Amino acid sequence: MATTAAAGARAVDADSAWYRALRKPDWQPSPWAFGAVWTPLYATIAYAAGHAFGRADDVRLRRRLAGSLAINLTLNAAWNWLFFARRSPAAGLAGTLLLDLSNADLLRRTARVDRRAARVLLPYAAWCCFATALNASIARRNR
C-alpha cells in the first residue's frame, strides 16, 4: 500500500497553475480531505488483503486474488499520473472507470474467500465511485 501511495503521490501537484485553473464542482472536498480519507482507506485495503490471503487455502485462488489486488493497486496509482502528470481529466476519467471495474473484481474475489474482508473494502470502492463522479464533473467542465 505504501508503494502505491508513494508512486501515485509523486505525480500529484494540486498547487500547480494548471490544476488551480480547472473548473471544479462546488461539492469537491477540500484538499486536506483527500489525505485524510486515503490514509485509512489504504489501511483497510491492507487489512482486507491480509485477512483474505490468510483464509485462501487454495494456491490458485490466492494467486488470482493477489493478481486482482496488484492490478487494482496499479490502477489506483496510475490515476494520479493520468490526471495530474498528463494534465488530462479525460485520461483520469478513463483510469478511474477502470479502477471501479477492478474494485468490483477485487470485491468479488475477496468475498469468495472472506466476506468480512470484502465488507471492509466497501468504503474504498465507494470513495473510488465518488472520485469517478468528481473526475467526470471536472472533465465535463473543462472540455
Coordinates of N, CA and C in Angstrom, one line a residue:
M1 N 0.8 -1.2 0.0 CA 0.0 0.0 0.0 C 0.9 1.3 0.0
A2 N 1.9 1.2 0.8 CA 2.8 2.4 0.8 C 3.4 2.7 -0.5
T3 N 3.8 1.6 -1.2 CA 4.4 1.8 -2.6 C 3.4 2.5 -3.5
T4 N 2.1 2.0 -3.5 CA 1.1 2.6 -4.3 C 0.9 4.1 -3.9
A5 N 0.8 4.3 -2.7 CA 0.6 5.7 -2.2 C 1.7 6.6 -2.7
A6 N 2.9 6.1 -2.5 CA 4.1 6.9 -2.9 C 4.2 7.1 -4.4
A7 N 4.0 6.1 -5.1 CA 4.0 6.2 -6.6 C 3.0 7.1 -7.1
G8 N 1.8 7.1 -6.6 CA 0.7 8.0 -7.0 C 1.0 9.4 -6.6
A9 N 1.5 9.6 -5.4 CA 1.7 10.9 -4.9 C 2.8 11.7 -5.6
R10 N 3.7 10.9 -6.2 CA 4.8 11.6 -7.0 C 4.2 12.4 -8.2
A11 N 3.1 12.0 -8.7 CA 2.5 12.7 -9.8 C 1.6 13.9 -9.5
V12 N 1.2 14.0 -8.2 CA 0.2 15.0 -7.8 C 0.9 16.3 -7.5
D13 N 0.3 17.3 -8.2 CA 0.7 18.7 -7.9 C -0.6 19.6 -7.8
A14 N -1.2 19.5 -6.7 CA -2.5 20.2 -6.5 C -2.3 21.7 -6.4
D15 N -1.1 22.1 -6.3 CA -0.8 23.6 -6.3 C -0.4 24.1 -7.6
S16 N -0.4 23.3 -8.7 CA 0.0 23.8 -10.0 C -1.0 24.8 -10.5
A17 N -0.5 25.6 -11.4 CA -1.4 26.6 -12.0 C -2.4 25.9 -12.9
W18 N -2.0 24.8 -13.5 CA -3.0 24.0 -14.3 C -4.1 23.5 -13.5
Y19 N -3.8 22.9 -12.4 CA -4.9 22.3 -11.5 C -5.8 23.4 -10.9
R20 N -5.2 24.5 -10.4 CA -5.9 25.6 -9.8 C -6.9 26.2 -10.8
A21 N -6.5 26.2 -12.1 CA -7.3 26.8 -13.2 C -8.5 26.0 -13.6
L22 N -8.4 24.7 -13.3 CA -9.6 23.8 -13.7 C -10.8 24.3 -13.0
R23 N -11.9 24.2 -13.8 CA -13.2 24.4 -13.2 C -13.7 23.2 -12.5
K24 N -14.0 23.3 -11.2 CA -14.4 22.2 -10.4 C -15.8 22.4 -9.8
P25 N -16.5 21.3 -9.5 CA -17.8 21.5 -8.9 C -17.7 22.0 -7.4
D26 N -18.8 22.6 -7.0 CA -18.9 23.1 -5.6 C -18.8 22.0 -4.6
W27 N -19.1 20.8 -5.0 CA -19.2 19.7 -4.0 C -17.8 19.0 -3.9
Q28 N -16.8 19.5 -4.5 CA -15.5 18.9 -4.4 C -15.0 19.1 -3.0
P29 N -14.5 18.1 -2.3 CA -14.0 18.2 -0.9 C -12.7 19.2 -0.9
S30 N -12.4 19.7 0.3 CA -11.2 20.5 0.4 C -10.0 19.6 0.2
P31 N -8.9 20.2 -0.2 CA -7.7 19.4 -0.5 C -7.2 18.5 0.7
W32 N -7.4 19.0 1.9 CA -6.9 18.2 3.1 C -7.7 16.9 3.2
A33 N -9.0 16.9 2.7 CA -9.8 15.7 2.9 C -9.3 14.5 2.1
F34 N -8.6 14.8 1.0 CA -8.1 13.6 0.3 C -7.0 12.8 1.1
G35 N -6.1 13.5 1.7 CA -5.1 12.8 2.5 C -5.8 12.1 3.7
A36 N -6.7 12.8 4.3 CA -7.4 12.3 5.5 C -8.2 11.1 5.2
V37 N -8.7 11.0 3.9 CA -9.5 9.8 3.5 C -8.6 8.7 3.1
W38 N -7.6 9.0 2.2 CA -6.8 7.9 1.7 C -6.0 7.1 2.7
T39 N -5.5 7.8 3.7 CA -4.7 7.1 4.7 C -5.5 5.9 5.3
P40 N -6.7 6.1 5.9 CA -7.4 4.9 6.4 C -7.9 4.0 5.3
L41 N -8.1 4.5 4.1 CA -8.5 3.6 3.0 C -7.4 2.6 2.7
Y42 N -6.2 3.1 2.6 CA -5.1 2.2 2.3 C -4.9 1.2 3.5
A43 N -5.2 1.6 4.7 CA -5.1 0.7 5.8 C -6.1 -0.4 5.7
T44 N -7.3 -0.1 5.3 CA -8.4 -1.1 5.1 C -8.1 -2.0 4.0
I45 N -7.4 -1.5 2.9 CA -7.0 -2.4 1.8 C -6.0 -3.5 2.3
A46 N -5.1 -3.0 3.1 CA -4.0 -3.9 3.7 C -4.7 -4.9 4.6
Y47 N -5.6 -4.4 5.5 CA -6.3 -5.3 6.4 C -7.0 -6.4 5.7
A48 N -7.8 -6.0 4.7 CA -8.7 -6.9 3.9 C -7.8 -7.9 3.2
A49 N -6.8 -7.4 2.5 CA -5.9 -8.3 1.8 C -5.2 -9.3 2.7
G50 N -4.8 -8.9 3.8 CA -4.1 -9.8 4.8 C -5.1 -10.9 5.3
H51 N -6.3 -10.5 5.6 CA -7.3 -11.5 6.0 C -7.7 -12.4 4.9
A52 N -7.9 -11.9 3.7 CA -8.3 -12.8 2.6 C -7.2 -13.7 2.3
F53 N -6.0 -13.3 2.2 CA -4.8 -14.2 1.9 C -4.7 -15.2 3.0
G54 N -4.9 -14.9 4.2 CA -4.8 -15.8 5.3 C -5.9 -16.9 5.3
R55 N -7.0 -16.6 4.6 CA -8.1 -17.5 4.6 C -8.2 -18.3 3.3
A56 N -7.4 -17.9 2.3 CA -7.4 -18.6 1.0 C -6.6 -19.8 1.1
D57 N -7.2 -21.0 1.1 CA -6.5 -22.2 1.3 C -6.0 -22.9 0.0
D58 N -6.5 -22.3 -1.1 CA -6.2 -22.9 -2.4 C -5.1 -21.9 -3.1
V59 N -4.0 -22.5 -3.6 CA -2.9 -21.7 -4.1 C -3.4 -20.9 -5.4
R60 N -4.2 -21.5 -6.2 CA -4.7 -20.8 -7.4 C -5.6 -19.7 -7.0
L61 N -6.5 -19.8 -6.0 CA -7.3 -18.8 -5.5 C -6.5 -17.6 -5.0
R62 N -5.5 -18.0 -4.2 CA -4.6 -17.0 -3.6 C -3.9 -16.2 -4.7
R63 N -3.4 -16.9 -5.7 CA -2.7 -16.3 -6.8 C -3.6 -15.3 -7.6
R64 N -4.9 -15.7 -7.8 CA -5.8 -14.9 -8.5 C -6.2 -13.6 -7.7
L65 N -6.3 -13.8 -6.4 CA -6.6 -12.7 -5.5 C -5.4 -11.7 -5.5
A66 N -4.2 -12.3 -5.5 CA -3.0 -11.4 -5.5 C -2.9 -10.7 -6.8
G67 N -3.3 -11.3 -7.9 CA -3.3 -10.6 -9.2 C -4.3 -9.5 -9.3
S68 N -5.5 -9.8 -8.7 CA -6.5 -8.8 -8.7 C -6.1 -7.6 -7.9
L69 N -5.5 -7.8 -6.8 CA -5.0 -6.8 -5.9 C -3.9 -6.0 -6.6
A70 N -3.0 -6.7 -7.2 CA -1.9 -6.0 -7.9 C -2.4 -5.1 -9.0
I71 N -3.3 -5.6 -9.8 CA -3.9 -4.8 -10.9 C -4.6 -3.5 -10.3
N72 N -5.4 -3.8 -9.2 CA -6.1 -2.7 -8.5 C -5.2 -1.6 -8.0
L73 N -4.1 -2.0 -7.3 CA -3.2 -1.0 -6.8 C -2.4 -0.3 -7.9
T74 N -2.2 -1.0 -9.0 CA -1.5 -0.3 -10.1 C -2.4 0.7 -10.7
L75 N -3.7 0.4 -10.9 CA -4.7 1.3 -11.4 C -4.9 2.5 -10.5
N76 N -4.9 2.2 -9.2 CA -5.0 3.2 -8.2 C -3.9 4.3 -8.3
A77 N -2.7 3.9 -8.4 CA -1.5 4.8 -8.6 C -1.6 5.5 -9.9
A78 N -2.0 4.7 -11.0 CA -2.0 5.3 -12.3 C -2.9 6.4 -12.5
W79 N -4.0 6.5 -11.7 CA -4.9 7.6 -11.9 C -4.2 8.9 -11.7
N80 N -3.4 9.1 -10.7 CA -2.6 10.3 -10.5 C -1.8 10.7 -11.7
W81 N -1.2 9.7 -12.3 CA -0.3 10.0 -13.5 C -1.2 10.4 -14.7
L82 N -2.3 9.8 -14.8 CA -3.2 10.1 -16.0 C -3.8 11.5 -15.8
F83 N -4.3 11.8 -14.6 CA -4.9 13.1 -14.4 C -3.9 14.2 -14.2
F84 N -3.0 14.1 -13.3 CA -2.1 15.2 -13.0 C -0.9 15.3 -13.9
A85 N -0.1 14.2 -14.1 CA 1.1 14.2 -14.9 C 0.8 14.5 -16.3
R86 N -0.3 13.9 -16.8 CA -0.7 14.1 -18.2 C -1.6 15.4 -18.4
R87 N -2.0 15.9 -17.2 CA -2.9 17.1 -17.2 C -4.1 16.8 -18.1
S88 N -4.7 15.7 -17.8 CA -5.8 15.2 -18.6 C -7.0 14.7 -17.8
P89 N -8.0 15.5 -17.5 CA -9.1 14.9 -16.8 C -9.8 13.8 -17.5
A90 N -9.8 13.8 -18.9 CA -10.4 12.7 -19.7 C -9.6 11.4 -19.5
A91 N -8.3 11.5 -19.5 CA -7.5 10.3 -19.2 C -7.7 9.8 -17.8
G92 N -7.8 10.7 -16.9 CA -8.1 10.4 -15.5 C -9.4 9.7 -15.3
L93 N -10.4 10.2 -16.1 CA -11.7 9.5 -16.0 C -11.6 8.1 -16.5
A94 N -10.9 7.9 -17.6 CA -10.8 6.5 -18.1 C -10.1 5.6 -17.1
G95 N -9.1 6.2 -16.4 CA -8.4 5.4 -15.4 C -9.2 5.1 -14.2
T96 N -10.0 6.0 -13.8 CA -10.9 5.8 -12.6 C -12.0 4.8 -12.9
L97 N -12.5 4.9 -14.2 CA -13.5 3.9 -14.6 C -12.9 2.5 -14.5
L98 N -11.7 2.3 -15.0 CA -11.0 1.0 -14.9 C -10.8 0.6 -13.5
L99 N -10.5 1.6 -12.6 CA -10.3 1.3 -11.2 C -11.6 0.8 -10.6
D100 N -12.7 1.4 -11.0 CA -14.0 0.9 -10.5 C -14.3 -0.5 -10.9
L101 N -14.0 -0.8 -12.1 CA -14.2 -2.2 -12.6 C -13.3 -3.2 -11.8
S102 N -12.0 -2.7 -11.6 CA -11.1 -3.5 -10.8 C -11.6 -3.7 -9.4
N103 N -12.2 -2.7 -8.8 CA -12.7 -2.8 -7.4 C -13.8 -3.8 -7.4
A104 N -14.7 -3.9 -8.4 CA -15.7 -4.9 -8.4 C -15.1 -6.3 -8.5
D105 N -14.1 -6.4 -9.3 CA -13.4 -7.7 -9.4 C -12.8 -8.1 -8.0
L106 N -12.1 -7.1 -7.4 CA -11.4 -7.4 -6.2 C -12.4 -7.7 -5.1
L107 N -13.5 -7.0 -5.0 CA -14.6 -7.3 -4.1 C -15.1 -8.7 -4.3
R108 N -15.4 -9.1 -5.5 CA -15.9 -10.4 -5.8 C -15.0 -11.5 -5.4
R109 N -13.7 -11.3 -5.7 CA -12.7 -12.4 -5.4 C -12.5 -12.4 -3.9
T110 N -12.5 -11.3 -3.2 CA -12.3 -11.3 -1.8 C -13.5 -11.9 -1.1
A111 N -14.7 -11.6 -1.5 CA -15.9 -12.2 -0.9 C -15.9 -13.7 -1.0
R112 N -15.4 -14.3 -2.1 CA -15.3 -15.7 -2.2 C -14.5 -16.4 -1.1
V113 N -13.6 -15.6 -0.6 CA -12.6 -16.1 0.5 C -13.0 -15.7 1.9
D114 N -13.4 -14.4 2.0 CA -13.7 -13.8 3.3 C -14.7 -12.7 3.1
R115 N -15.9 -12.9 3.5 CA -17.0 -11.9 3.3 C -16.7 -10.6 4.2
R116 N -16.2 -10.8 5.4 CA -15.9 -9.7 6.2 C -14.8 -8.8 5.6
A117 N -13.8 -9.4 5.0 CA -12.7 -8.7 4.4 C -13.3 -7.9 3.2
A118 N -14.2 -8.5 2.5 CA -14.9 -7.8 1.3 C -15.7 -6.6 1.8
R119 N -16.4 -6.8 3.0 CA -17.1 -5.6 3.5 C -16.2 -4.5 3.9
V120 N -15.0 -4.8 4.4 CA -14.0 -3.8 4.8 C -13.6 -3.0 3.6
L121 N -13.6 -3.6 2.4 CA -13.2 -2.9 1.1 C -14.3 -2.0 0.6
L122 N -15.5 -2.1 1.1 CA -16.7 -1.3 0.6 C -16.4 0.2 0.7
P123 N -15.9 0.8 1.8 CA -15.6 2.2 1.8 C -14.6 2.7 0.7
Y124 N -13.6 1.8 0.4 CA -12.7 2.1 -0.6 C -13.4 2.2 -2.0
A125 N -14.2 1.2 -2.3 CA -14.9 1.1 -3.5 C -15.9 2.3 -3.6
A126 N -16.5 2.7 -2.5 CA -17.4 3.8 -2.6 C -16.7 5.1 -2.8
W127 N -15.6 5.3 -2.2 CA -14.8 6.5 -2.4 C -14.3 6.6 -3.8
C128 N -13.9 5.5 -4.4 CA -13.5 5.5 -5.8 C -14.6 5.8 -6.7
C129 N -15.8 5.4 -6.4 CA -17.0 5.8 -7.2 C -17.3 7.3 -7.1
F130 N -17.1 7.8 -5.9 CA -17.2 9.3 -5.7 C -16.2 10.0 -6.5
A131 N -14.9 9.5 -6.5 CA -13.8 10.1 -7.2 C -14.2 10.0 -8.7
T132 N -14.8 9.0 -9.2 CA -15.2 8.9 -10.6 C -16.2 10.0 -10.9
A133 N -17.2 10.2 -10.1 CA -18.2 11.2 -10.3 C -17.5 12.6 -10.3
L134 N -16.6 12.8 -9.4 CA -15.9 14.1 -9.3 C -15.0 14.3 -10.6
N135 N -14.3 13.3 -11.0 CA -13.5 13.3 -12.1 C -14.3 13.6 -13.4
A136 N -15.4 12.9 -13.5 CA -16.3 13.1 -14.6 C -16.8 14.6 -14.7
S137 N -17.2 15.1 -13.5 CA -17.6 16.5 -13.5 C -16.5 17.5 -13.9
I138 N -15.3 17.2 -13.5 CA -14.2 18.1 -13.8 C -13.9 18.0 -15.3
A139 N -13.9 16.7 -15.8 CA -13.7 16.5 -17.3 C -14.8 17.3 -18.1
R140 N -16.0 17.1 -17.7 CA -17.1 17.8 -18.4 C -17.0 19.3 -18.4
R141 N -16.6 19.9 -17.3 CA -16.5 21.3 -17.1 C -15.3 21.9 -17.8
N142 N -14.3 21.1 -18.2 CA -13.0 21.5 -18.8 C -12.7 21.0 -20.1
R143 N -13.7 20.7 -20.9 CA -13.5 20.2 -22.3 C -12.8 21.2 -23.1

